Amino acid sequence: MVIDYNTCIGCGACVAACSEENSLEMNATIPLGARTNIKNIEVGAFPSTRWIFVHNICRHCENAPCVSVCPTGASYKTREGVVLVDHSKCIGCKYCIVACPFNARYVNEELKGPDKCTLCYHRITQGLEPACVAACPTKSRIFGDLDDPNSEVAKLVASGAIPAGGEYGTKPKVFVIPPTRG
Amino acid sequence: MSKNKTKHKNISPYMTRQGAVAVKMRRRDFLKLAALTTMSIALAELGSGKIALSTLKPLKESSMQGPSKLERLQKKYFKCGICGAGCVLVGYVDPDIGRIVKIEGDPRDYVSHGTPCVKGKSSHLIFYDPERLKAPMKRTNPDRGFVLDENSVVIGVKDPKWEEISWEQALDEIADKVAEAIKTEGPQSIVFIGHGKFTELASIIGTPNNIKHHSTCHSTWEASIKPMFGGALPVGELSHAKLIVSFGFDQPGGKSKNPFVWQFAEAKRRGAYIIVFEPRLSGTANKADEWIPIKPGTDAAVAMAIANVIIEERLYDAAFLKKYTNAPLLIDVSTGEYPRDSDGKAMLLVYDEFAKEVRPLSEAVSPALFWEGEYEGMRLKTAFQLIRESLKDKTPEWAEKISGVPAGKIREIARLLATVKPACIPHWKRSGGVGPGKRQGTETLKVVSIIMAMTGNLERLGGWIINRNAKGAISKAVSRKAKKSFAELYPIPEQYKGKTIDEREKFPLYKKYVNEGAYQNIWYNILNDKPYKVKVIFITGQGLQAMMNYEIIEKAIKHVVEDNGGIVVNVNIYPDDTAALADYVLPEKWFFASKGIGYSKSLDLTARINWIDGISDPAEKARSSGWIQKELAIRIGKKLGLDEESIVNEYLPESLVLSSKEKWEKQIAKYNKKYKTNITLEELQKKKVISLEWKPADLTKLKTVSGRVEIYPVEAKKYGYNPLPEWRDYFTANPSNGELYMVSSVSPMNRHSKTVNNKWLLEFLRIYHMDKIWVHPSVAEKLGLKEDDWVMLEVTRTYAGDRGNVLTVLSGYRIKGRVHITEAIRPDCVFVPHGTGQLAKWLRSHGFGPLGGDGAVKPVMVDYEDPSASSIDMDVFVKITKL
C-alpha cells in the first residue's frame, strides 16, 4: 500500500470504512481508529505552517517482529506477505503488541486477543481493494502488488515513495509519498 | 510523483479517475493468474522467493468467527441528503436487522466519483442514532431560552421538559394557532425559516415569508455572477485545472462537498499549482503550494490588482473577450447601459477597427476592446474600457498597502493566471474572500468573474462550468406552488402587501436572481414587529448553528410567544438546541426513508438522475415533510371554513396530491424532453444511475441582454447598482486595543446541526482541532495561555457597520472554549469553528467545541446598499479573555 500525503485531507473516511467493514467481517466491534488512524502533525512556523496527516496502519513488514516473537505461531504471515492473527492459536501473551514498533496492534476485548489490520484479506482475495482504499474520497491510499513492476504502487515506490517507518529495519510494505509543495 | 499518468483524450468527465481504471486492469490480471493456482505459486516461489499478491486465494483459517455477514448484505440505492451535492449512496443492508450497515458510492455518479465523503459514508449512523427525535413533542416548561453564566457566556439551553404527544394533537394544536393567526393578523404573520422544505405550506397559506439561508451562504455568488451569465451560476471544475487560485475557497479541505474534494486531489496529482489566500491555514490552504495569509476583508483589493495587471500588461485573451463577452460592446456613458434606439430598444454596437466606425455587433469585422467617442449624440465607451478605467488606480502597490500581499507576488499571480490554462478561481465558501460573510464578497466575485473571462477560462474543464446540471429539468417537473392560497380568503392587509419580514424587497437585484430571503435580519425584525407582527414561526431543516446573534433570536422567540401569543414549531431529526426553543417539535423522516428519483441539486457537471430505493425509517413516528404539510394544510383550511375535498382539489399543489408514481413519470418525461432521451421509469429503477455526457454551453446564447457573458453586467445597472468593481474602505479595518479578527470555517467532517451528533464524525473533528478556539502563539503568550486553557470570546465591533443605511446589532452574549495554540493562523486573528457547539445537554455532541459556536456571538448586520443582501457577519473584531 502507498499513502499519498499530498492529497490526504485527513477526513477520516478510511478510518470509518475500516471499522465498518471489519466489524462486519469479524462479527465483532472493531473500534474506530483501532486498526488504522490519522494524526494531525503541525510543522513550520507561521506563515510556512502546514499540517501533515500522518496515517498509522500495520506495515505488513517483511521482517515482522510481531511474527517472530509469537510463541505459538498465532501471528503469522501468509504466503503473499500479509501479516494475520490466528485467534485459535493465540494464548494472549501480548508479546506481539510490545514487539511492534508502530503501535499497529491493540487488544480487542470482544475477540479476547490482539487485533490488527488484515489488509482486508477477505476483500483482496476477491480482487477488491481494502475498504480504506476503496473509501478514500481523494484516492490517497493506493493498493496493489509491489512485486509487479507495472502496478501503480510499484511505480510510486520506484518514483520516490518511502517505506513508512523504514528506520526500524523491518522492511515495511506500506509506503508514504511525503508532502511536497512550493 | 504520481502525476500525469492519465491520458485525457476527450472531455468526458467519466472514468478519468485513474485509480478506477487501474484497479480494473489489476483485477483482470488477478483472475488470469489465479486460474493458474498451484502452478503459478510454485513458479513464483522459485522465481523471486516471494509470492505475488495476484495469486492470493481466500484463507479460511484467518481470524474469523463463523461465516461473515458481508456476503449476505443486500444493496440499496440512495441519494445523500447531507449537502446539496447529492451524491449517490449505495447502502448495504443487513437482512437480519433490515438496517444499512455499510455505505459505499457508485462510480457512475460524477458527483461522488464513486466515493462518498466521510459525512455521507457515515450518515447511516445519524439515521439509526438512538438520540434521534422519535415522536412529536410539546414543551411543558414555559421558561425558554439559553442558560448563561455570570459573564453572559452561553453555556446551555433551558430544558423544555418535553412531553410526547400524538400527531393528531400536535397537528390540531398547530393548525389552530396558524388559522387563528391568519384570521387575526393575516397570512404574512406565518414565517417559515429553513431550507425551503415547507415551500408548499408557505404557498398554500399565502405568506411571502419563506426564508432560506442564501444570504449567509452564497448570495454574493448569485447577485454578482448571475447577472453576468443570464441567471446561470457557473462553478469551478478543478480536476483539469493547472492553476488554482483561491480567495478563501475552502471546499477541498474545509466544507468538502464531494466533487470539489476529488477534483482538487486529481488536480494535485496532475501537478496543478495551487495558491490560497486565507488568514488561517484552512484545510485547502494546507494542501496549497502557496498559502498567503491575507489580511481579512482585503481579497477584493488583491483581485482588483490582479485584474489591473492583466489589463495594463495586455495579458488578456482578446479573441475570447471579443467572441464571447460584452467587453467590446459600447455602453452609453450617461445611462451606464447599452445605447437605445428611437424605440427604446437596446442596441448592440461596437467600434469596428476595420471600418473605423461604430457598427452593429453583427456587422462588425473587428470589434475594438478599447474605444470611446460620440455616436448619434451619445457618449459611448466600450464595456472593457469602463472596466479598465474602474481598475486604473488599483495597482499591485495599492493592493499591497491594503492587504499586506507584496505587489511583486500579485504581479506574479496575475501573469500566471494569464498564461497558464486552464486556470480556475473557485468560489464556494460563505466566510472567505468571496462569500456573503464579508462585505467585500460581492466585489471580489465581480472581479474574479472578469478575470475568468479575461483569461478565457469559461465553459471549459479546469475553469468555470456554466452548463452543468439536471436540476432545472427535474426539480420543477412537479409544481410545489399551491393552486390557490388561503390568502384569497384572508388576504394580506393592504399596508403589508409586498413587504417581507426579511426585507428582501429592499434588494432588487438579489430578489430578481435569488429571491430566497435575507436571513440575517429576520429575528431582529420579528422582535420589533417590523413591518408586522409574527405569530407563528416554522423552523425546518435548519439549526441554530447556522444563524447569528443568539441574544436576538432568544428575545424574538420570547416576543412571538409571550407578547404576540404565537408559537414556534420546529421540524427536526434531533431534539437539539433549536428544538429546545420551540413549542412543538415534529420528527421528520430522514433522506434514507424517501423513495423516488434523485438528482444533484447543485454540483453535477452532467444531467444525472438516479433511483432511490428507500428503506424504512427507524423513527417509526417520523413523517415526511410532504405528509406533515398536507395534514397541516387540510386542518388549517378546515378551521378557515373550507371542506377537505376543496382543499385537496383546489388548493394543494401537485407535489402534495399526485401519487408517487405520477410524480416519477412526470419527472422522467420532463428529463426526456429536455435532454432528448428515452429513459423509462423501469429502466432507471433497474440501472439505478443514468448520466449524460457533459456538453459545453454556447457562450453567445446566454439569457443576458446581449446573449454573451456580460463582464459588464448591464442588468446590475438597471437595478441601480454599479456594474463595475468598486473598492470601499470599510471592507476592512485595523484592530486596536488587543482586538482580533474573527475567522471561521468548517472541516471535512461536519455540516452544521445535521452531522454534529454523529459519534464518528465527532472523533474525526478532533483531528482538525474543531473543538477549540485557535490563537497564534504570540496571542497566547500575551494572554498567558497554555493549550486547553479556557477563554471567553466576545464581539467588540464590526468594521463594515458604522455607516448610514446599515443595521448593526451586536450580540450581548459571549462564548467560551478551550484554546488551541497554533502557528496556522495570523497573529491578529482568532478562529472559531462553525457548525459545532450543540447546547442541548442531552445530546452526545453537547460540550464539543465552544458552546454556541460562532453563531452565538455574531452580529445582525444588514447593509441596504449591498446588492447581495449579504449577512456580513464575519466582518467583526473580537476580544478574548483568559478564564
PDB file of N, CA, C and O in Angstrom, chain B residues 339-398:
ATOM      1  N   PRO B 339     -26.649  51.593 -25.448  1.00  0.00           N
ATOM      2  CA  PRO B 339     -27.382  52.698 -26.068  1.00  0.00           C
ATOM      3  C   PRO B 339     -28.721  52.202 -26.624  1.00  0.00           C
ATOM      4  O   PRO B 339     -28.834  51.035 -27.012  1.00  0.00           O
ATOM      5  N   ARG B 340     -29.700  53.076 -26.616  1.00  0.00           N
ATOM      6  CA  ARG B 340     -31.031  52.657 -27.077  1.00  0.00           C
ATOM      7  C   ARG B 340     -31.401  53.364 -28.368  1.00  0.00           C
ATOM      8  O   ARG B 340     -31.012  54.516 -28.587  1.00  0.00           O
ATOM      9  N   ASP B 341     -32.151  52.649 -29.202  1.00  0.00           N
ATOM     10  CA  ASP B 341     -32.607  53.269 -30.437  1.00  0.00           C
ATOM     11  C   ASP B 341     -33.865  54.094 -30.150  1.00  0.00           C
ATOM     12  O   ASP B 341     -34.311  54.186 -29.009  1.00  0.00           O
ATOM     13  N   SER B 342     -34.453  54.654 -31.211  1.00  0.00           N
ATOM     14  CA  SER B 342     -35.583  55.553 -31.002  1.00  0.00           C
ATOM     15  C   SER B 342     -36.793  54.835 -30.392  1.00  0.00           C
ATOM     16  O   SER B 342     -37.650  55.450 -29.765  1.00  0.00           O
ATOM     17  N   ASP B 343     -36.839  53.492 -30.540  1.00  0.00           N
ATOM     18  CA  ASP B 343     -37.941  52.740 -29.925  1.00  0.00           C
ATOM     19  C   ASP B 343     -37.608  52.326 -28.485  1.00  0.00           C
ATOM     20  O   ASP B 343     -38.387  51.623 -27.842  1.00  0.00           O
ATOM     21  N   GLY B 344     -36.450  52.721 -28.016  1.00  0.00           N
ATOM     22  CA  GLY B 344     -36.052  52.369 -26.652  1.00  0.00           C
ATOM     23  C   GLY B 344     -35.445  50.984 -26.552  1.00  0.00           C
ATOM     24  O   GLY B 344     -35.266  50.444 -25.454  1.00  0.00           O
ATOM     25  N   LYS B 345     -35.126  50.379 -27.692  1.00  0.00           N
ATOM     26  CA  LYS B 345     -34.564  49.028 -27.680  1.00  0.00           C
ATOM     27  C   LYS B 345     -33.035  49.098 -27.553  1.00  0.00           C
ATOM     28  O   LYS B 345     -32.399  49.971 -28.154  1.00  0.00           O
ATOM     29  N   ALA B 346     -32.468  48.189 -26.762  1.00  0.00           N
ATOM     30  CA  ALA B 346     -31.020  48.194 -26.577  1.00  0.00           C
ATOM     31  C   ALA B 346     -30.322  47.861 -27.890  1.00  0.00           C
ATOM     32  O   ALA B 346     -30.728  46.930 -28.596  1.00  0.00           O
ATOM     33  N   MET B 347     -29.299  48.640 -28.219  1.00  0.00           N
ATOM     34  CA  MET B 347     -28.543  48.390 -29.451  1.00  0.00           C
ATOM     35  C   MET B 347     -27.192  47.777 -29.089  1.00  0.00           C
ATOM     36  O   MET B 347     -26.481  48.300 -28.231  1.00  0.00           O
ATOM     37  N   LEU B 348     -26.840  46.689 -29.770  1.00  0.00           N
ATOM     38  CA  LEU B 348     -25.549  46.057 -29.531  1.00  0.00           C
ATOM     39  C   LEU B 348     -24.566  46.606 -30.556  1.00  0.00           C
ATOM     40  O   LEU B 348     -24.488  46.133 -31.678  1.00  0.00           O
ATOM     41  N   LEU B 349     -23.861  47.640 -30.148  1.00  0.00           N
ATOM     42  CA  LEU B 349     -22.939  48.320 -31.052  1.00  0.00           C
ATOM     43  C   LEU B 349     -21.497  48.091 -30.628  1.00  0.00           C
ATOM     44  O   LEU B 349     -21.212  47.930 -29.439  1.00  0.00           O
ATOM     45  N   VAL B 350     -20.627  48.092 -31.636  1.00  0.00           N
ATOM     46  CA  VAL B 350     -19.192  48.030 -31.347  1.00  0.00           C
ATOM     47  C   VAL B 350     -18.493  49.054 -32.233  1.00  0.00           C
ATOM     48  O   VAL B 350     -19.074  49.566 -33.195  1.00  0.00           O
ATOM     49  N   TYR B 351     -17.246  49.316 -31.903  1.00  0.00           N
ATOM     50  CA  TYR B 351     -16.454  50.150 -32.811  1.00  0.00           C
ATOM     51  C   TYR B 351     -15.626  49.193 -33.664  1.00  0.00           C
ATOM     52  O   TYR B 351     -14.813  48.424 -33.149  1.00  0.00           O
ATOM     53  N   ASP B 352     -15.885  49.244 -34.971  1.00  0.00           N
ATOM     54  CA  ASP B 352     -15.190  48.323 -35.873  1.00  0.00           C
ATOM     55  C   ASP B 352     -13.849  48.931 -36.279  1.00  0.00           C
ATOM     56  O   ASP B 352     -13.802  49.957 -36.959  1.00  0.00           O
ATOM     57  N   GLU B 353     -12.769  48.309 -35.856  1.00  0.00           N
ATOM     58  CA  GLU B 353     -11.425  48.826 -36.155  1.00  0.00           C
ATOM     59  C   GLU B 353     -11.100  48.742 -37.640  1.00  0.00           C
ATOM     60  O   GLU B 353     -10.262  49.464 -38.152  1.00  0.00           O
ATOM     61  N   PHE B 354     -11.770  47.849 -38.327  1.00  0.00           N
ATOM     62  CA  PHE B 354     -11.541  47.680 -39.767  1.00  0.00           C
ATOM     63  C   PHE B 354     -12.230  48.809 -40.544  1.00  0.00           C
ATOM     64  O   PHE B 354     -11.608  49.475 -41.369  1.00  0.00           O
ATOM     65  N   ALA B 355     -13.488  49.034 -40.234  1.00  0.00           N
ATOM     66  CA  ALA B 355     -14.236  50.081 -40.948  1.00  0.00           C
ATOM     67  C   ALA B 355     -14.009  51.461 -40.349  1.00  0.00           C
ATOM     68  O   ALA B 355     -14.421  52.462 -40.921  1.00  0.00           O
ATOM     69  N   LYS B 356     -13.373  51.481 -39.176  1.00  0.00           N
ATOM     70  CA  LYS B 356     -13.136  52.740 -38.455  1.00  0.00           C
ATOM     71  C   LYS B 356     -14.444  53.491 -38.183  1.00  0.00           C
ATOM     72  O   LYS B 356     -14.547  54.689 -38.389  1.00  0.00           O
ATOM     73  N   GLU B 357     -15.451  52.734 -37.761  1.00  0.00           N
ATOM     74  CA  GLU B 357     -16.719  53.394 -37.404  1.00  0.00           C
ATOM     75  C   GLU B 357     -17.524  52.494 -36.471  1.00  0.00           C
ATOM     76  O   GLU B 357     -17.231  51.305 -36.322  1.00  0.00           O
ATOM     77  N   VAL B 358     -18.534  53.115 -35.832  1.00  0.00           N
ATOM     78  CA  VAL B 358     -19.425  52.355 -34.959  1.00  0.00           C
ATOM     79  C   VAL B 358     -20.392  51.565 -35.821  1.00  0.00           C
ATOM     80  O   VAL B 358     -20.986  52.108 -36.758  1.00  0.00           O
ATOM     81  N   ARG B 359     -20.521  50.295 -35.531  1.00  0.00           N
ATOM     82  CA  ARG B 359     -21.396  49.430 -36.308  1.00  0.00           C
ATOM     83  C   ARG B 359     -22.143  48.474 -35.384  1.00  0.00           C
ATOM     84  O   ARG B 359     -21.677  48.189 -34.287  1.00  0.00           O
ATOM     85  N   PRO B 360     -23.257  47.924 -35.853  1.00  0.00           N
ATOM     86  CA  PRO B 360     -23.899  46.873 -35.063  1.00  0.00           C
ATOM     87  C   PRO B 360     -22.937  45.696 -34.931  1.00  0.00           C
ATOM     88  O   PRO B 360     -22.188  45.392 -35.875  1.00  0.00           O
ATOM     89  N   LEU B 361     -22.988  45.042 -33.781  1.00  0.00           N
ATOM     90  CA  LEU B 361     -22.102  43.902 -33.498  1.00  0.00           C
ATOM     91  C   LEU B 361     -22.137  42.879 -34.636  1.00  0.00           C
ATOM     92  O   LEU B 361     -21.114  42.356 -35.056  1.00  0.00           O
ATOM     93  N   SER B 362     -23.339  42.615 -35.143  1.00  0.00           N
ATOM     94  CA  SER B 362     -23.498  41.564 -36.157  1.00  0.00           C
ATOM     95  C   SER B 362     -22.802  41.918 -37.471  1.00  0.00           C
ATOM     96  O   SER B 362     -22.509  41.036 -38.269  1.00  0.00           O
ATOM     97  N   GLU B 363     -22.519  43.205 -37.695  1.00  0.00           N
ATOM     98  CA  GLU B 363     -21.918  43.593 -38.973  1.00  0.00           C
ATOM     99  C   GLU B 363     -20.439  43.941 -38.860  1.00  0.00           C
ATOM    100  O   GLU B 363     -19.790  44.245 -39.862  1.00  0.00           O
ATOM    101  N   ALA B 364     -19.933  43.909 -37.620  1.00  0.00           N
ATOM    102  CA  ALA B 364     -18.554  44.366 -37.433  1.00  0.00           C
ATOM    103  C   ALA B 364     -17.547  43.290 -37.852  1.00  0.00           C
ATOM    104  O   ALA B 364     -17.778  42.095 -37.671  1.00  0.00           O
ATOM    105  N   VAL B 365     -16.434  43.741 -38.399  1.00  0.00           N
ATOM    106  CA  VAL B 365     -15.375  42.819 -38.799  1.00  0.00           C
ATOM    107  C   VAL B 365     -14.401  42.603 -37.637  1.00  0.00           C
ATOM    108  O   VAL B 365     -14.065  41.489 -37.280  1.00  0.00           O
ATOM    109  N   SER B 366     -13.987  43.711 -37.039  1.00  0.00           N
ATOM    110  CA  SER B 366     -13.012  43.618 -35.967  1.00  0.00           C
ATOM    111  C   SER B 366     -13.377  44.583 -34.832  1.00  0.00           C
ATOM    112  O   SER B 366     -12.959  45.732 -34.825  1.00  0.00           O
ATOM    113  N   PRO B 367     -14.192  44.102 -33.865  1.00  0.00           N
ATOM    114  CA  PRO B 367     -14.629  44.995 -32.785  1.00  0.00           C
ATOM    115  C   PRO B 367     -13.452  45.406 -31.893  1.00  0.00           C
ATOM    116  O   PRO B 367     -12.601  44.583 -31.575  1.00  0.00           O
ATOM    117  N   ALA B 368     -13.411  46.675 -31.536  1.00  0.00           N
ATOM    118  CA  ALA B 368     -12.336  47.166 -30.664  1.00  0.00           C
ATOM    119  C   ALA B 368     -12.683  46.891 -29.209  1.00  0.00           C
ATOM    120  O   ALA B 368     -13.840  46.999 -28.805  1.00  0.00           O
ATOM    121  N   LEU B 369     -11.661  46.535 -28.434  1.00  0.00           N
ATOM    122  CA  LEU B 369     -11.891  46.359 -26.996  1.00  0.00           C
ATOM    123  C   LEU B 369     -11.855  47.700 -26.280  1.00  0.00           C
ATOM    124  O   LEU B 369     -12.542  47.898 -25.281  1.00  0.00           O
ATOM    125  N   PHE B 370     -11.025  48.603 -26.775  1.00  0.00           N
ATOM    126  CA  PHE B 370     -10.959  49.934 -26.154  1.00  0.00           C
ATOM    127  C   PHE B 370     -11.366  50.980 -27.185  1.00  0.00           C
ATOM    128  O   PHE B 370     -10.792  51.064 -28.274  1.00  0.00           O
ATOM    129  N   TRP B 371     -12.343  51.783 -26.858  1.00  0.00           N
ATOM    130  CA  TRP B 371     -12.733  52.887 -27.736  1.00  0.00           C
ATOM    131  C   TRP B 371     -13.666  53.793 -26.955  1.00  0.00           C
ATOM    132  O   TRP B 371     -14.457  53.337 -26.129  1.00  0.00           O
ATOM    133  N   GLU B 372     -13.564  55.068 -27.205  1.00  0.00           N
ATOM    134  CA  GLU B 372     -14.586  55.978 -26.691  1.00  0.00           C
ATOM    135  C   GLU B 372     -14.816  57.078 -27.709  1.00  0.00           C
ATOM    136  O   GLU B 372     -13.906  57.457 -28.453  1.00  0.00           O
ATOM    137  N   GLY B 373     -16.022  57.572 -27.781  1.00  0.00           N
ATOM    138  CA  GLY B 373     -16.328  58.609 -28.763  1.00  0.00           C
ATOM    139  C   GLY B 373     -17.808  58.920 -28.797  1.00  0.00           C
ATOM    140  O   GLY B 373     -18.597  58.396 -27.991  1.00  0.00           O
ATOM    141  N   GLU B 374     -18.152  59.793 -29.718  1.00  0.00           N
ATOM    142  CA  GLU B 374     -19.547  60.213 -29.870  1.00  0.00           C
ATOM    143  C   GLU B 374     -20.197  59.371 -30.962  1.00  0.00           C
ATOM    144  O   GLU B 374     -19.568  59.005 -31.944  1.00  0.00           O
ATOM    145  N   TYR B 375     -21.486  59.085 -30.775  1.00  0.00           N
ATOM    146  CA  TYR B 375     -22.236  58.400 -31.814  1.00  0.00           C
ATOM    147  C   TYR B 375     -23.688  58.821 -31.680  1.00  0.00           C
ATOM    148  O   TYR B 375     -24.301  58.604 -30.618  1.00  0.00           O
ATOM    149  N   GLU B 376     -24.192  59.430 -32.728  1.00  0.00           N
ATOM    150  CA  GLU B 376     -25.577  59.922 -32.759  1.00  0.00           C
ATOM    151  C   GLU B 376     -25.934  60.685 -31.484  1.00  0.00           C
ATOM    152  O   GLU B 376     -26.957  60.434 -30.849  1.00  0.00           O
ATOM    153  N   GLY B 377     -25.017  61.543 -31.100  1.00  0.00           N
ATOM    154  CA  GLY B 377     -25.286  62.398 -29.953  1.00  0.00           C
ATOM    155  C   GLY B 377     -25.064  61.742 -28.595  1.00  0.00           C
ATOM    156  O   GLY B 377     -25.308  62.335 -27.552  1.00  0.00           O
ATOM    157  N   MET B 378     -24.633  60.482 -28.612  1.00  0.00           N
ATOM    158  CA  MET B 378     -24.392  59.788 -27.332  1.00  0.00           C
ATOM    159  C   MET B 378     -22.885  59.652 -27.100  1.00  0.00           C
ATOM    160  O   MET B 378     -22.117  59.483 -28.045  1.00  0.00           O
ATOM    161  N   ARG B 379     -22.498  59.720 -25.837  1.00  0.00           N
ATOM    162  CA  ARG B 379     -21.100  59.487 -25.474  1.00  0.00           C
ATOM    163  C   ARG B 379     -20.969  57.989 -25.170  1.00  0.00           C
ATOM    164  O   ARG B 379     -21.604  57.474 -24.244  1.00  0.00           O
ATOM    165  N   LEU B 380     -20.163  57.296 -25.937  1.00  0.00           N
ATOM    166  CA  LEU B 380     -20.062  55.846 -25.788  1.00  0.00           C
ATOM    167  C   LEU B 380     -18.642  55.418 -25.405  1.00  0.00           C
ATOM    168  O   LEU B 380     -17.665  56.059 -25.791  1.00  0.00           O
ATOM    169  N   LYS B 381     -18.597  54.344 -24.644  1.00  0.00           N
ATOM    170  CA  LYS B 381     -17.311  53.714 -24.331  1.00  0.00           C
ATOM    171  C   LYS B 381     -17.510  52.208 -24.399  1.00  0.00           C
ATOM    172  O   LYS B 381     -18.604  51.719 -24.108  1.00  0.00           O
ATOM    173  N   THR B 382     -16.467  51.479 -24.756  1.00  0.00           N
ATOM    174  CA  THR B 382     -16.618  50.024 -24.713  1.00  0.00           C
ATOM    175  C   THR B 382     -16.699  49.585 -23.248  1.00  0.00           C
ATOM    176  O   THR B 382     -16.161  50.254 -22.349  1.00  0.00           O
ATOM    177  N   ALA B 383     -17.382  48.437 -23.021  1.00  0.00           N
ATOM    178  CA  ALA B 383     -17.506  47.923 -21.655  1.00  0.00           C
ATOM    179  C   ALA B 383     -16.121  47.679 -21.065  1.00  0.00           C
ATOM    180  O   ALA B 383     -15.870  47.944 -19.881  1.00  0.00           O
ATOM    181  N   PHE B 384     -15.197  47.194 -21.911  1.00  0.00           N
ATOM    182  CA  PHE B 384     -13.865  46.872 -21.413  1.00  0.00           C
ATOM    183  C   PHE B 384     -13.113  48.148 -21.032  1.00  0.00           C
ATOM    184  O   PHE B 384     -12.335  48.151 -20.079  1.00  0.00           O
ATOM    185  N   GLN B 385     -13.367  49.208 -21.786  1.00  0.00           N
ATOM    186  CA  GLN B 385     -12.766  50.497 -21.447  1.00  0.00           C
ATOM    187  C   GLN B 385     -13.235  50.948 -20.054  1.00  0.00           C
ATOM    188  O   GLN B 385     -12.446  51.417 -19.233  1.00  0.00           O
ATOM    189  N   LEU B 386     -14.532  50.766 -19.795  1.00  0.00           N
ATOM    190  CA  LEU B 386     -15.086  51.163 -18.487  1.00  0.00           C
ATOM    191  C   LEU B 386     -14.465  50.321 -17.373  1.00  0.00           C
ATOM    192  O   LEU B 386     -14.141  50.830 -16.300  1.00  0.00           O
ATOM    193  N   ILE B 387     -14.308  49.030 -17.649  1.00  0.00           N
ATOM    194  CA  ILE B 387     -13.699  48.147 -16.642  1.00  0.00           C
ATOM    195  C   ILE B 387     -12.258  48.587 -16.390  1.00  0.00           C
ATOM    196  O   ILE B 387     -11.823  48.708 -15.244  1.00  0.00           O
ATOM    197  N   ARG B 388     -11.553  48.877 -17.477  1.00  0.00           N
ATOM    198  CA  ARG B 388     -10.156  49.301 -17.333  1.00  0.00           C
ATOM    199  C   ARG B 388     -10.062  50.572 -16.502  1.00  0.00           C
ATOM    200  O   ARG B 388      -9.218  50.674 -15.604  1.00  0.00           O
ATOM    201  N   GLU B 389     -10.938  51.527 -16.796  1.00  0.00           N
ATOM    202  CA  GLU B 389     -10.906  52.797 -16.049  1.00  0.00           C
ATOM    203  C   GLU B 389     -11.205  52.570 -14.563  1.00  0.00           C
ATOM    204  O   GLU B 389     -10.603  53.187 -13.697  1.00  0.00           O
ATOM    205  N   SER B 390     -12.158  51.648 -14.294  1.00  0.00           N
ATOM    206  CA  SER B 390     -12.521  51.434 -12.882  1.00  0.00           C
ATOM    207  C   SER B 390     -11.380  50.788 -12.106  1.00  0.00           C
ATOM    208  O   SER B 390     -11.334  50.878 -10.875  1.00  0.00           O
ATOM    209  N   LEU B 391     -10.473  50.129 -12.830  1.00  0.00           N
ATOM    210  CA  LEU B 391      -9.372  49.430 -12.147  1.00  0.00           C
ATOM    211  C   LEU B 391      -8.037  50.158 -12.309  1.00  0.00           C
ATOM    212  O   LEU B 391      -6.999  49.681 -11.855  1.00  0.00           O
ATOM    213  N   LYS B 392      -8.076  51.288 -12.979  1.00  0.00           N
ATOM    214  CA  LYS B 392      -6.856  52.012 -13.344  1.00  0.00           C
ATOM    215  C   LYS B 392      -5.924  52.260 -12.148  1.00  0.00           C
ATOM    216  O   LYS B 392      -4.725  52.028 -12.219  1.00  0.00           O
ATOM    217  N   ASP B 393      -6.506  52.702 -11.051  1.00  0.00           N
ATOM    218  CA  ASP B 393      -5.659  53.017  -9.889  1.00  0.00           C
ATOM    219  C   ASP B 393      -5.517  51.840  -8.923  1.00  0.00           C
ATOM    220  O   ASP B 393      -4.924  51.973  -7.855  1.00  0.00           O
ATOM    221  N   LYS B 394      -6.071  50.700  -9.303  1.00  0.00           N
ATOM    222  CA  LYS B 394      -5.992  49.541  -8.403  1.00  0.00           C
ATOM    223  C   LYS B 394      -4.715  48.745  -8.718  1.00  0.00           C
ATOM    224  O   LYS B 394      -4.754  47.595  -9.173  1.00  0.00           O
ATOM    225  N   THR B 395      -3.601  49.367  -8.487  1.00  0.00           N
ATOM    226  CA  THR B 395      -2.321  48.748  -8.820  1.00  0.00           C
ATOM    227  C   THR B 395      -1.892  47.765  -7.730  1.00  0.00           C
ATOM    228  O   THR B 395      -2.396  47.821  -6.600  1.00  0.00           O
ATOM    229  N   PRO B 396      -0.965  46.869  -8.060  1.00  0.00           N
ATOM    230  CA  PRO B 396      -0.462  45.963  -7.023  1.00  0.00           C
ATOM    231  C   PRO B 396       0.095  46.720  -5.812  1.00  0.00           C
ATOM    232  O   PRO B 396      -0.038  46.248  -4.679  1.00  0.00           O
ATOM    233  N   GLU B 397       0.698  47.875  -6.046  1.00  0.00           N
ATOM    234  CA  GLU B 397       1.246  48.651  -4.921  1.00  0.00           C
ATOM    235  C   GLU B 397       0.109  49.143  -4.017  1.00  0.00           C
ATOM    236  O   GLU B 397       0.216  49.150  -2.794  1.00  0.00           O
ATOM    237  N   TRP B 398      -0.973  49.569  -4.663  1.00  0.00           N
ATOM    238  CA  TRP B 398      -2.162  49.994  -3.908  1.00  0.00           C
ATOM    239  C   TRP B 398      -2.704  48.831  -3.071  1.00  0.00           C
ATOM    240  O   TRP B 398      -3.002  48.974  -1.888  1.00  0.00           O
TER     241      TRP B 398
END
